Amino acid sequence: MDHLRITGLGNKITEVIFGMILAERTNATYIYDEDIWHYTGSHGDYAWFPAGFLPLQNVEVTQQDLNRWKKEQVQLQVHEEKIQRIDGTWDQVIESSRNISCHVEFHTRFDQCCSTDASESDSNNSTSNYHHHHHPNYCFCTMSKSLNGAFESIKWRLREVYYSQSNYTAPKDLSELLPQYNNNNNNNNVSNSLIPPRIVTIVWHIRVGDVVLHKGKIDYFERIFAQIKESFEKANNHKHQQHNRNVTQIIPHIFFLGEGGKDIILQSFPFLPEMCRKYIYSSNSESINIKQDIIDPNPCSYPVMNVSRETLYHMIHSNILITSGSSFASVAALLRINDNNSTTTTTSSMSTTGIHYNKQLITLDALPKEGEEARGIYSVSESLQIDQEGNIQQIELLETLLEKWD
């Protein structure tokens, strides 16, 4: 895939994924070009991504490898057929591959997945308004139904690289970003530590900046808050009934992560603190009076990340991720992996912090900004979908998963 250059990380990794799929459909070898990360995107510099976070160059055939091979052929005076380059739309390139099998490079772009006529006809579709508003003459691959299942089909190829090759960890774990807690009942057996027991970390990505998603949609956020509150209450009550005694409860703490931190987030979503108090703090208070010794006075926080890789790291490793509809958040969902044989994420000391790091990770996946048509491209099978009104699909599964956390 030839690069669009000035794009965000989500679009860049999507280009990589589509390149891998194009290679499969043309019966060719995918060539990974590291230069995709050398162009400063709309949200900053992404040179850190191949430099330790997701070093695909360690396992994929790269453009440098191909250039080196070409140079060696010249030096060895190997008289092979000249490599032909074929450019075109997605469909044109795939059609050309049926008649050419050797000595050819297939090239297309992220914004060339259909003809201009098709692009113009699609512009009447409300789900296409995002891309047509920004690029009126383009037809993005994320609007192509033929690419449904793209992230799902490539996820393990990228996850294997991330979990075997990545050498990045965030400077601070989520446990270190939690506020202080109060000991409500003065129980001498309960330490007044910074970290309470059984905290379930929820990272909720908020898309702000050049595009603000869900701005002004108070009902959307309130509906999600209410479902989180209800799911935790049902899980805790069911555990209590099963054991017929007081049990340690699980309590959510929400980290809102977005470009610019708290001030920028609250400019567009000033109602979030009140919703936290209404749904999370009140729910925790009612439960803790019966079965828990420590309460979180600030159940939501807005930590500022120095670089986007910190944000992405915490989105990948939080207990629960709520995406925003941004492709950046979709990359995090793509790389999240469950490990039912483990109860800690990165270090054994995690288990002593009170954070609940069962690796049955949960992703609540918002509707992509491109609309419903792009859902099939970005979604992975582990995610529970959120519709445009804020309803969590298969909400009973969320409750079941929470019940299993001890």
mmCIF file of C-alpha atoms in Angstrom:
data_model
loop_
_atom_site.group_PDB
_atom_site.id
_atom_site.type_symbol
_atom_site.label_atom_id
_atom_site.label_comp_id
_atom_site.label_asym_id
_atom_site.label_seq_id
_atom_site.Cartn_x
_atom_site.Cartn_y
_atom_site.Cartn_z
ATOM 1 C CA MET A 1 0.000 0.000 0.000
ATOM 2 C CA ASP A 2 1.394 3.391 -0.979
ATOM 3 C CA HIS A 3 1.240 5.810 1.918
ATOM 4 C CA LEU A 4 -1.171 8.671 2.500
ATOM 5 C CA ARG A 5 1.626 10.088 4.680
ATOM 6 C CA ILE A 6 -0.064 12.713 6.866
ATOM 7 C CA THR A 7 -2.466 10.441 8.711
ATOM 8 C CA GLY A 8 -2.934 9.244 12.264
ATOM 9 C CA LEU A 9 -1.649 6.008 13.738
ATOM 10 C CA GLY A 10 -4.954 4.222 13.248
ATOM 11 C CA ASN A 11 -4.936 4.889 9.513
ATOM 12 C CA LYS A 12 -1.280 3.915 9.240
ATOM 13 C CA ILE A 13 -1.710 0.505 10.870
ATOM 14 C CA THR A 14 -4.875 0.021 8.817
ATOM 15 C CA GLU A 15 -2.794 0.613 5.689
ATOM 16 C CA VAL A 16 -0.408 -2.093 6.872
ATOM 17 C CA ILE A 17 -3.274 -4.525 7.473
ATOM 18 C CA PHE A 18 -4.819 -3.812 4.087
ATOM 19 C CA GLY A 19 -1.400 -4.321 2.494
ATOM 20 C CA MET A 20 -1.179 -7.767 4.081
ATOM 21 C CA ILE A 21 -4.651 -8.627 2.795
ATOM 22 C CA LEU A 22 -3.830 -7.321 -0.678
ATOM 23 C CA ALA A 23 -0.777 -9.596 -0.743
ATOM 24 C CA GLU A 24 -2.977 -12.573 0.103
ATOM 25 C CA ARG A 25 -5.503 -11.721 -2.604
ATOM 26 C CA THR A 26 -2.838 -11.238 -5.273
ATOM 27 C CA ASN A 27 -0.885 -14.332 -4.187
ATOM 28 C CA ALA A 28 2.123 -12.110 -3.520
ATOM 29 C CA THR A 29 4.577 -11.399 -0.703
ATOM 30 C CA TYR A 30 3.704 -8.448 1.498
ATOM 31 C CA ILE A 31 6.452 -5.813 1.578
ATOM 32 C CA TYR A 32 6.482 -3.802 4.798
ATOM 33 C CA ASP A 33 7.734 -0.245 4.285
ATOM 34 C CA GLU A 34 8.984 1.368 7.483
ATOM 35 C CA ASP A 35 8.814 4.775 5.838
ATOM 36 C CA ILE A 36 5.118 4.842 6.677
ATOM 37 C CA TRP A 37 6.132 5.864 10.218
ATOM 38 C CA HIS A 38 8.603 8.544 9.150
ATOM 39 C CA TYR A 39 5.912 10.997 8.112
ATOM 40 C CA THR A 40 4.565 13.132 10.916
ATOM 41 C CA GLY A 41 0.888 12.343 11.247
ATOM 42 C CA SER A 42 -2.039 14.522 12.177
ATOM 43 C CA HIS A 43 -1.526 13.670 15.856
ATOM 44 C CA GLY A 44 2.260 13.717 16.077
ATOM 45 C CA ASP A 45 5.335 11.671 15.288
ATOM 46 C CA TYR A 46 5.018 7.876 15.185
ATOM 47 C CA ALA A 47 8.649 6.866 14.811
ATOM 48 C CA TRP A 48 8.314 5.141 18.193
ATOM 49 C CA PHE A 49 5.879 2.597 16.772
ATOM 50 C CA PRO A 50 8.382 0.449 14.812
ATOM 51 C CA ALA A 51 11.202 1.336 17.216
ATOM 52 C CA GLY A 52 10.210 -1.139 19.899
ATOM 53 C CA PHE A 53 6.425 -0.915 20.232
ATOM 54 C CA LEU A 54 5.434 -3.077 17.258
ATOM 55 C CA PRO A 55 8.658 -3.910 15.374
ATOM 56 C CA LEU A 56 7.139 -5.591 12.327
ATOM 57 C CA GLN A 57 10.441 -5.182 10.520
ATOM 58 C CA ASN A 58 11.782 -8.034 12.664
ATOM 59 C CA VAL A 59 9.439 -10.565 11.060
ATOM 60 C CA GLU A 60 8.160 -9.157 7.752
ATOM 61 C CA VAL A 61 9.933 -8.765 4.417
ATOM 62 C CA THR A 62 10.723 -5.049 4.251
ATOM 63 C CA GLN A 63 11.201 -2.514 1.487
ATOM 64 C CA GLN A 64 14.865 -2.385 2.510
ATOM 65 C CA ASP A 65 15.114 -6.148 1.992
ATOM 66 C CA LEU A 66 13.616 -5.788 -1.464
ATOM 67 C CA ASN A 67 15.929 -2.905 -2.388
ATOM 68 C CA ARG A 68 18.924 -4.895 -1.168
ATOM 69 C CA TRP A 69 17.881 -7.886 -3.252
ATOM 70 C CA LYS A 70 17.492 -5.718 -6.359
ATOM 71 C CA LYS A 71 20.950 -4.259 -5.829
ATOM 72 C CA GLU A 72 22.451 -7.723 -5.408
ATOM 73 C CA GLN A 73 20.858 -8.846 -8.674
ATOM 74 C CA VAL A 74 22.525 -5.952 -10.462
ATOM 75 C CA GLN A 75 25.903 -6.654 -8.853
ATOM 76 C CA LEU A 76 25.675 -10.335 -9.750
ATOM 77 C CA GLN A 77 24.635 -9.366 -13.263
ATOM 78 C CA VAL A 78 21.656 -11.654 -13.038
ATOM 79 C CA HIS A 79 19.671 -11.194 -16.225
ATOM 80 C CA GLU A 80 16.156 -11.699 -14.987
ATOM 81 C CA GLU A 81 12.997 -10.194 -16.321
ATOM 82 C CA LYS A 82 12.552 -6.602 -15.194
ATOM 83 C CA ILE A 83 10.119 -6.197 -12.288
ATOM 84 C CA GLN A 84 6.896 -4.643 -13.521
ATOM 85 C CA ARG A 85 4.956 -2.206 -11.366
ATOM 86 C CA ILE A 86 1.154 -2.208 -11.522
ATOM 87 C CA ASP A 87 -0.789 0.672 -9.975
ATOM 88 C CA GLY A 88 -4.542 1.025 -9.727
ATOM 89 C CA THR A 89 -7.569 0.794 -7.513
ATOM 90 C CA TRP A 90 -7.944 -2.159 -5.184
ATOM 91 C CA ASP A 91 -10.104 -4.136 -7.617
ATOM 92 C CA GLN A 92 -7.949 -3.273 -10.626
ATOM 93 C CA VAL A 93 -4.796 -4.521 -8.951
ATOM 94 C CA ILE A 94 -6.417 -7.786 -7.873
ATOM 95 C CA GLU A 95 -7.810 -8.323 -11.378
ATOM 96 C CA SER A 96 -4.355 -7.718 -12.900
ATOM 97 C CA SER A 97 -2.817 -10.329 -10.608
ATOM 98 C CA ARG A 98 -4.845 -13.071 -12.273
ATOM 99 C CA ASN A 99 -2.807 -12.758 -15.452
ATOM 100 C CA ILE A 100 0.647 -11.993 -14.019
ATOM 101 C CA SER A 101 2.367 -14.318 -11.579
ATOM 102 C CA CYS A 102 6.047 -13.299 -11.440
ATOM 103 C CA HIS A 103 8.308 -10.241 -11.443
ATOM 104 C CA VAL A 104 5.595 -7.761 -10.534
ATOM 105 C CA GLU A 105 4.851 -5.295 -7.780
ATOM 106 C CA PHE A 106 1.215 -4.439 -7.037
ATOM 107 C CA HIS A 107 0.522 -0.963 -5.669
ATOM 108 C CA THR A 108 -2.654 0.740 -4.532
ATOM 109 C CA ARG A 109 -3.653 3.303 -1.918
ATOM 110 C CA PHE A 110 -5.850 3.473 1.134
ATOM 111 C CA ASP A 111 -8.114 5.934 -0.659
ATOM 112 C CA GLN A 112 -8.441 4.000 -3.941
ATOM 113 C CA CYS A 113 -10.814 1.158 -3.236
ATOM 114 C CA CYS A 114 -13.387 1.980 -5.899
ATOM 115 C CA SER A 115 -13.993 4.171 -8.918
ATOM 116 C CA THR A 116 -14.810 7.870 -8.767
ATOM 117 C CA ASP A 117 -18.361 7.138 -9.892
ATOM 118 C CA ALA A 118 -18.841 4.688 -7.028
ATOM 119 C CA SER A 119 -17.338 7.182 -4.622
ATOM 120 C CA GLU A 120 -19.768 9.885 -5.705
ATOM 121 C CA SER A 121 -22.754 7.570 -5.457
ATOM 122 C CA ASP A 122 -21.709 6.528 -1.969
ATOM 123 C CA SER A 123 -21.546 10.162 -0.866
ATOM 124 C CA ASN A 124 -25.325 10.126 -0.492
ATOM 125 C CA ASN A 125 -24.955 7.430 2.168
ATOM 126 C CA SER A 126 -24.975 8.984 5.645
ATOM 127 C CA THR A 127 -22.476 6.402 6.930
ATOM 128 C CA SER A 128 -19.954 7.732 4.406
ATOM 129 C CA ASN A 129 -20.223 11.361 5.433
ATOM 130 C CA TYR A 130 -17.073 11.361 7.565
ATOM 131 C CA HIS A 131 -14.666 10.502 4.775
ATOM 132 C CA HIS A 132 -16.505 12.337 2.025
ATOM 133 C CA HIS A 133 -16.553 15.464 4.145
ATOM 134 C CA HIS A 134 -12.768 15.340 4.464
ATOM 135 C CA HIS A 135 -11.883 13.832 1.082
ATOM 136 C CA PRO A 136 -14.836 14.319 -1.284
ATOM 137 C CA ASN A 137 -13.276 12.604 -4.300
ATOM 138 C CA TYR A 138 -11.775 9.600 -2.522
ATOM 139 C CA CYS A 139 -13.137 6.151 -1.826
ATOM 140 C CA PHE A 140 -11.529 4.805 1.316
ATOM 141 C CA CYS A 141 -10.912 1.114 1.794
ATOM 142 C CA THR A 142 -12.666 1.308 5.146
ATOM 143 C CA MET A 143 -15.908 1.797 3.199
ATOM 144 C CA SER A 144 -15.432 -1.362 1.110
ATOM 145 C CA LYS A 145 -17.608 -4.321 2.106
ATOM 146 C CA SER A 146 -15.097 -6.644 0.442
ATOM 147 C CA LEU A 147 -12.727 -5.865 3.324
ATOM 148 C CA ASN A 148 -15.080 -6.905 6.095
ATOM 149 C CA GLY A 149 -13.152 -8.983 8.624
ATOM 150 C CA ALA A 150 -9.857 -7.224 7.865
ATOM 151 C CA PHE A 151 -8.725 -6.673 11.460
ATOM 152 C CA GLU A 152 -10.082 -10.052 12.536
ATOM 153 C CA SER A 153 -8.143 -11.936 9.845
ATOM 154 C CA ILE A 154 -4.797 -10.245 10.615
ATOM 155 C CA LYS A 155 -5.031 -9.860 14.409
ATOM 156 C CA TRP A 156 -2.936 -12.885 15.378
ATOM 157 C CA ARG A 157 -0.195 -11.950 12.929
ATOM 158 C CA LEU A 158 0.191 -8.613 14.709
ATOM 159 C CA ARG A 159 -0.443 -9.906 18.225
ATOM 160 C CA GLU A 160 2.332 -12.440 17.876
ATOM 161 C CA VAL A 161 4.757 -9.646 17.018
ATOM 162 C CA TYR A 162 3.539 -7.413 19.831
ATOM 163 C CA TYR A 163 3.742 -10.004 22.595
ATOM 164 C CA SER A 164 7.023 -11.552 21.429
ATOM 165 C CA GLN A 165 8.918 -8.538 20.053
ATOM 166 C CA SER A 166 7.682 -5.378 21.777
ATOM 167 C CA ASN A 167 10.068 -3.974 24.370
ATOM 168 C CA TYR A 168 7.958 -1.026 25.503
ATOM 169 C CA THR A 169 6.255 -0.625 28.851
ATOM 170 C CA ALA A 170 4.684 2.595 30.099
ATOM 171 C CA PRO A 171 6.670 4.628 32.671
ATOM 172 C CA LYS A 172 3.840 4.167 35.151
ATOM 173 C CA ASP A 173 1.321 1.386 35.496
ATOM 174 C CA LEU A 174 -2.352 2.217 35.896
ATOM 175 C CA SER A 175 -2.042 1.249 39.561
ATOM 176 C CA GLU A 176 0.326 4.190 40.040
ATOM 177 C CA LEU A 177 -2.122 6.593 38.433
ATOM 178 C CA LEU A 178 -4.947 5.936 40.872
ATOM 179 C CA PRO A 179 -5.871 8.613 43.447
ATOM 180 C CA GLN A 180 -5.709 8.041 47.187
ATOM 181 C CA TYR A 181 -8.404 6.102 48.999
ATOM 182 C CA ASN A 182 -10.130 6.443 52.340
ATOM 183 C CA ASN A 183 -10.675 3.787 54.968
ATOM 184 C CA ASN A 184 -14.384 4.273 55.681
ATOM 185 C CA ASN A 185 -14.976 1.965 58.607
ATOM 186 C CA ASN A 186 -11.656 2.428 60.429
ATOM 187 C CA ASN A 187 -11.071 -1.301 60.389
ATOM 188 C CA ASN A 188 -7.618 -1.823 61.869
ATOM 189 C CA ASN A 189 -7.128 -4.866 59.674
ATOM 190 C CA VAL A 190 -7.397 -2.801 56.504
ATOM 191 C CA SER A 191 -4.362 -0.791 55.488
ATOM 192 C CA ASN A 192 -4.967 2.775 54.373
ATOM 193 C CA SER A 193 -2.845 2.237 51.261
ATOM 194 C CA LEU A 194 -3.015 4.054 47.969
ATOM 195 C CA ILE A 195 -4.384 1.025 46.152
ATOM 196 C CA PRO A 196 -7.619 -0.640 47.240
ATOM 197 C CA PRO A 197 -8.313 -4.316 46.625
ATOM 198 C CA ARG A 198 -10.138 -5.548 43.544
ATOM 199 C CA ILE A 199 -10.117 -2.465 41.371
ATOM 200 C CA VAL A 200 -11.109 -3.145 37.768
ATOM 201 C CA THR A 201 -9.410 -0.633 35.492
ATOM 202 C CA ILE A 202 -11.513 0.809 32.699
ATOM 203 C CA VAL A 203 -9.789 2.896 30.041
ATOM 204 C CA TRP A 204 -12.340 4.950 28.124
ATOM 205 C CA HIS A 205 -10.872 6.582 25.028
ATOM 206 C CA ILE A 206 -12.294 9.991 24.157
ATOM 207 C CA ARG A 207 -11.704 11.223 20.603
ATOM 208 C CA VAL A 208 -10.924 14.939 20.708
ATOM 209 C CA GLY A 209 -8.724 17.212 18.631
ATOM 210 C CA ASP A 210 -9.391 17.727 14.929
ATOM 211 C CA VAL A 211 -12.437 15.446 15.134
ATOM 212 C CA VAL A 212 -14.563 15.190 18.294
ATOM 213 C CA LEU A 213 -16.731 12.086 18.369
ATOM 214 C CA HIS A 214 -20.009 11.907 20.335
ATOM 215 C CA LYS A 215 -19.823 15.578 21.284
ATOM 216 C CA GLY A 216 -22.996 16.688 23.015
ATOM 217 C CA LYS A 217 -24.408 13.169 23.096
ATOM 218 C CA ILE A 218 -25.173 13.138 26.803
ATOM 219 C CA ASP A 219 -27.666 10.288 26.462
ATOM 220 C CA TYR A 220 -25.001 8.137 24.769
ATOM 221 C CA PHE A 221 -22.585 8.478 27.697
ATOM 222 C CA GLU A 222 -25.271 8.196 30.339
ATOM 223 C CA ARG A 223 -26.542 4.960 28.824
ATOM 224 C CA ILE A 224 -23.052 3.429 28.906
ATOM 225 C CA PHE A 225 -22.469 4.603 32.495
ATOM 226 C CA ALA A 226 -25.782 3.082 33.576
ATOM 227 C CA GLN A 227 -24.963 -0.258 31.982
ATOM 228 C CA ILE A 228 -21.526 -0.354 33.631
ATOM 229 C CA LYS A 229 -23.097 0.397 37.018
ATOM 230 C CA GLU A 230 -25.758 -2.273 36.569
ATOM 231 C CA SER A 231 -23.287 -4.900 35.318
ATOM 232 C CA PHE A 232 -20.961 -4.476 38.292
ATOM 233 C CA GLU A 233 -23.858 -4.530 40.747
ATOM 234 C CA LYS A 234 -25.294 -7.700 39.220
ATOM 235 C CA ALA A 235 -21.892 -9.397 39.199
ATOM 236 C CA ASN A 236 -21.218 -8.515 42.846
ATOM 237 C CA ASN A 237 -24.713 -9.504 44.004
ATOM 238 C CA HIS A 238 -24.539 -12.810 42.181
ATOM 239 C CA LYS A 239 -21.159 -13.623 43.738
ATOM 240 C CA HIS A 240 -22.532 -12.753 47.162
ATOM 241 C CA GLN A 241 -25.566 -15.003 46.666
ATOM 242 C CA GLN A 242 -23.432 -17.871 45.420
ATOM 243 C CA HIS A 243 -21.115 -17.793 48.425
ATOM 244 C CA ASN A 244 -23.875 -16.905 50.905
ATOM 245 C CA ARG A 245 -21.460 -14.648 52.742
ATOM 246 C CA ASN A 246 -19.637 -11.378 52.362
ATOM 247 C CA VAL A 247 -17.185 -11.499 49.478
ATOM 248 C CA THR A 248 -14.625 -9.048 48.216
ATOM 249 C CA GLN A 249 -16.232 -6.989 45.530
ATOM 250 C CA ILE A 250 -14.903 -5.671 42.253
ATOM 251 C CA ILE A 251 -15.030 -1.904 41.847
ATOM 252 C CA PRO A 252 -14.499 0.027 38.616
ATOM 253 C CA HIS A 253 -12.132 2.930 38.182
ATOM 254 C CA ILE A 254 -12.425 4.776 34.866
ATOM 255 C CA PHE A 255 -9.447 6.449 33.199
ATOM 256 C CA PHE A 256 -10.558 8.860 30.503
ATOM 257 C CA LEU A 257 -7.757 9.110 27.962
ATOM 258 C CA GLY A 258 -7.774 11.637 25.155
ATOM 259 C CA GLU A 259 -5.464 14.018 23.380
ATOM 260 C CA GLY A 260 -4.637 16.931 25.680
ATOM 261 C CA GLY A 261 -5.852 15.372 28.918
ATOM 262 C CA LYS A 262 -8.553 16.533 31.326
ATOM 263 C CA ASP A 263 -8.950 20.160 30.264
ATOM 264 C CA ILE A 264 -9.397 19.325 26.590
ATOM 265 C CA ILE A 265 -11.720 16.394 27.302
ATOM 266 C CA LEU A 266 -13.973 18.406 29.623
ATOM 267 C CA GLN A 267 -14.221 21.261 27.141
ATOM 268 C CA SER A 268 -16.292 18.990 24.929
ATOM 269 C CA PHE A 269 -17.673 16.683 27.629
ATOM 270 C CA PRO A 270 -18.198 18.785 30.791
ATOM 271 C CA PHE A 271 -20.833 16.362 32.091
ATOM 272 C CA LEU A 272 -18.412 13.462 32.698
ATOM 273 C CA PRO A 273 -17.478 14.254 36.352
ATOM 274 C CA GLU A 274 -21.139 14.423 37.383
ATOM 275 C CA MET A 275 -21.899 11.143 35.639
ATOM 276 C CA CYS A 276 -18.986 9.537 37.457
ATOM 277 C CA ARG A 277 -20.409 10.661 40.792
ATOM 278 C CA LYS A 278 -23.931 9.633 39.868
ATOM 279 C CA TYR A 279 -23.209 6.168 38.500
ATOM 280 C CA ILE A 280 -19.795 4.971 39.700
ATOM 281 C CA TYR A 281 -19.246 6.622 43.096
ATOM 282 C CA SER A 282 -22.831 6.090 44.275
ATOM 283 C CA SER A 283 -22.787 2.465 43.174
ATOM 284 C CA ASN A 284 -19.477 1.802 44.919
ATOM 285 C CA SER A 285 -20.681 3.511 48.103
ATOM 286 C CA GLU A 286 -23.821 1.415 48.363
ATOM 287 C CA SER A 287 -21.929 -1.820 47.800
ATOM 288 C CA ILE A 288 -18.965 -1.057 50.007
ATOM 289 C CA ASN A 289 -21.109 -0.249 53.034
ATOM 290 C CA ILE A 290 -22.002 -3.944 53.060
ATOM 291 C CA LYS A 291 -19.074 -5.862 51.695
ATOM 292 C CA GLN A 292 -15.998 -3.676 51.155
ATOM 293 C CA ASP A 293 -13.660 -1.749 53.376
ATOM 294 C CA ILE A 294 -12.235 0.849 51.043
ATOM 295 C CA ILE A 295 -13.961 3.289 48.732
ATOM 296 C CA ASP A 296 -12.602 5.236 45.801
ATOM 297 C CA PRO A 297 -13.508 8.914 46.321
ATOM 298 C CA ASN A 298 -12.579 9.747 42.732
ATOM 299 C CA PRO A 299 -13.844 6.873 40.584
ATOM 300 C CA CYS A 300 -12.827 8.616 37.360
ATOM 301 C CA SER A 301 -9.566 10.306 36.468
ATOM 302 C CA TYR A 302 -7.971 11.983 33.459
ATOM 303 C CA PRO A 303 -4.245 11.226 33.410
ATOM 304 C CA VAL A 304 -2.111 13.123 30.905
ATOM 305 C CA MET A 305 0.094 10.885 28.770
ATOM 306 C CA ASN A 306 3.376 12.341 27.518
ATOM 307 C CA VAL A 307 3.204 10.531 24.200
ATOM 308 C CA SER A 308 0.524 8.575 22.385
ATOM 309 C CA ARG A 309 2.356 5.304 22.956
ATOM 310 C CA GLU A 310 1.566 5.539 26.683
ATOM 311 C CA THR A 311 -2.097 5.959 25.859
ATOM 312 C CA LEU A 312 -2.022 3.028 23.450
ATOM 313 C CA TYR A 313 -0.170 0.839 25.955
ATOM 314 C CA HIS A 314 -2.728 1.432 28.712
ATOM 315 C CA MET A 315 -5.600 0.907 26.289
ATOM 316 C CA ILE A 316 -4.132 -2.476 25.353
ATOM 317 C CA HIS A 317 -3.545 -3.623 28.933
ATOM 318 C CA SER A 318 -6.497 -2.240 30.893
ATOM 319 C CA ASN A 319 -9.049 -4.693 32.264
ATOM 320 C CA ILE A 320 -11.805 -3.064 30.239
ATOM 321 C CA LEU A 321 -11.391 -0.851 27.178
ATOM 322 C CA ILE A 322 -14.171 1.381 25.881
ATOM 323 C CA THR A 323 -13.307 2.595 22.401
ATOM 324 C CA SER A 324 -14.337 5.895 20.864
ATOM 325 C CA GLY A 325 -14.955 5.087 17.208
ATOM 326 C CA SER A 326 -11.444 6.258 16.360
ATOM 327 C CA SER A 327 -9.219 3.884 14.390
ATOM 328 C CA PHE A 328 -6.507 4.577 17.004
ATOM 329 C CA ALA A 329 -8.683 2.867 19.607
ATOM 330 C CA SER A 330 -9.389 0.046 17.148
ATOM 331 C CA VAL A 331 -5.649 -0.680 17.027
ATOM 332 C CA ALA A 332 -5.655 -1.104 20.812
ATOM 333 C CA ALA A 333 -8.624 -3.481 20.610
ATOM 334 C CA LEU A 334 -6.831 -5.413 17.884
ATOM 335 C CA LEU A 335 -3.778 -6.031 20.096
ATOM 336 C CA ARG A 336 -5.625 -6.965 23.300
ATOM 337 C CA ILE A 337 -5.359 -10.643 24.137
ATOM 338 C CA ASN A 338 -6.910 -12.861 26.792
ATOM 339 C CA ASP A 339 -4.935 -15.372 28.819
ATOM 340 C CA ASN A 340 -7.238 -17.404 31.029
ATOM 341 C CA ASN A 341 -4.279 -19.157 32.632
ATOM 342 C CA SER A 342 -2.883 -15.988 34.152
ATOM 343 C CA THR A 343 -4.110 -13.382 36.595
ATOM 344 C CA THR A 344 -1.455 -10.710 36.119
ATOM 345 C CA THR A 345 -0.526 -8.742 33.056
ATOM 346 C CA THR A 346 3.121 -7.828 33.161
ATOM 347 C CA THR A 347 4.813 -8.413 36.512
ATOM 348 C CA SER A 348 4.137 -10.651 39.458
ATOM 349 C CA SER A 349 4.115 -7.637 41.770
ATOM 350 C CA MET A 350 0.883 -6.513 40.172
ATOM 351 C CA SER A 351 -1.085 -8.942 42.301
ATOM 352 C CA THR A 352 -0.042 -7.103 45.468
ATOM 353 C CA THR A 353 -1.250 -3.698 44.290
ATOM 354 C CA GLY A 354 -4.948 -4.389 44.594
ATOM 355 C CA ILE A 355 -5.581 -3.832 40.876
ATOM 356 C CA HIS A 356 -7.499 -6.766 39.479
ATOM 357 C CA TYR A 357 -5.396 -8.003 36.567
ATOM 358 C CA ASN A 358 -7.257 -11.073 35.449
ATOM 359 C CA LYS A 359 -6.391 -11.413 31.786
ATOM 360 C CA GLN A 360 -9.977 -11.970 30.728
ATOM 361 C CA LEU A 361 -9.847 -8.563 29.096
ATOM 362 C CA ILE A 362 -13.067 -6.960 27.913
ATOM 363 C CA THR A 363 -13.446 -4.528 25.020
ATOM 364 C CA LEU A 364 -16.590 -2.453 24.549
ATOM 365 C CA ASP A 365 -16.330 -1.335 20.952
ATOM 366 C CA ALA A 366 -18.003 1.905 19.840
ATOM 367 C CA LEU A 367 -19.343 2.408 16.337
ATOM 368 C CA PRO A 368 -16.487 3.472 14.013
ATOM 369 C CA LYS A 369 -16.494 7.111 12.981
ATOM 370 C CA GLU A 370 -16.976 6.003 9.369
ATOM 371 C CA GLY A 371 -20.329 4.453 10.278
ATOM 372 C CA GLU A 372 -21.911 1.030 10.463
ATOM 373 C CA GLU A 373 -20.384 -0.113 7.158
ATOM 374 C CA ALA A 374 -16.895 0.050 8.672
ATOM 375 C CA ARG A 375 -17.851 -1.991 11.748
ATOM 376 C CA GLY A 376 -17.021 -5.260 10.007
ATOM 377 C CA ILE A 377 -13.586 -3.999 9.048
ATOM 378 C CA TYR A 378 -12.365 -2.753 12.426
ATOM 379 C CA SER A 379 -14.097 -5.148 14.831
ATOM 380 C CA VAL A 380 -12.488 -8.244 16.302
ATOM 381 C CA SER A 381 -14.450 -11.187 17.644
ATOM 382 C CA GLU A 382 -13.523 -10.651 21.315
ATOM 383 C CA SER A 383 -15.222 -7.240 21.453
ATOM 384 C CA LEU A 384 -18.737 -6.443 22.635
ATOM 385 C CA GLN A 385 -20.246 -3.850 20.353
ATOM 386 C CA ILE A 386 -21.788 -0.532 21.383
ATOM 387 C CA ASP A 387 -24.415 0.834 19.015
ATOM 388 C CA GLN A 388 -24.794 4.486 18.086
ATOM 389 C CA GLU A 389 -27.247 5.039 20.943
ATOM 390 C CA GLY A 390 -24.835 3.672 23.564
ATOM 391 C CA ASN A 391 -26.413 0.257 24.049
ATOM 392 C CA ILE A 392 -23.902 -2.497 24.807
ATOM 393 C CA GLN A 393 -24.744 -5.548 22.756
ATOM 394 C CA GLN A 394 -24.642 -8.894 24.589
ATOM 395 C CA ILE A 395 -24.629 -7.044 27.906
ATOM 396 C CA GLU A 396 -25.306 -10.339 29.693
ATOM 397 C CA LEU A 397 -21.877 -11.554 28.557
ATOM 398 C CA LEU A 398 -20.245 -8.551 30.224
ATOM 399 C CA GLU A 399 -22.031 -9.423 33.465
ATOM 400 C CA THR A 400 -20.945 -13.074 33.183
ATOM 401 C CA LEU A 401 -17.306 -12.121 32.655
ATOM 402 C CA LEU A 402 -17.351 -9.756 35.628
ATOM 403 C CA GLU A 403 -18.770 -12.501 37.860
ATOM 404 C CA LYS A 404 -15.701 -14.619 37.176
ATOM 405 C CA TRP A 405 -13.305 -12.014 38.532
ATOM 406 C CA ASP A 406 -12.315 -12.810 42.106
#
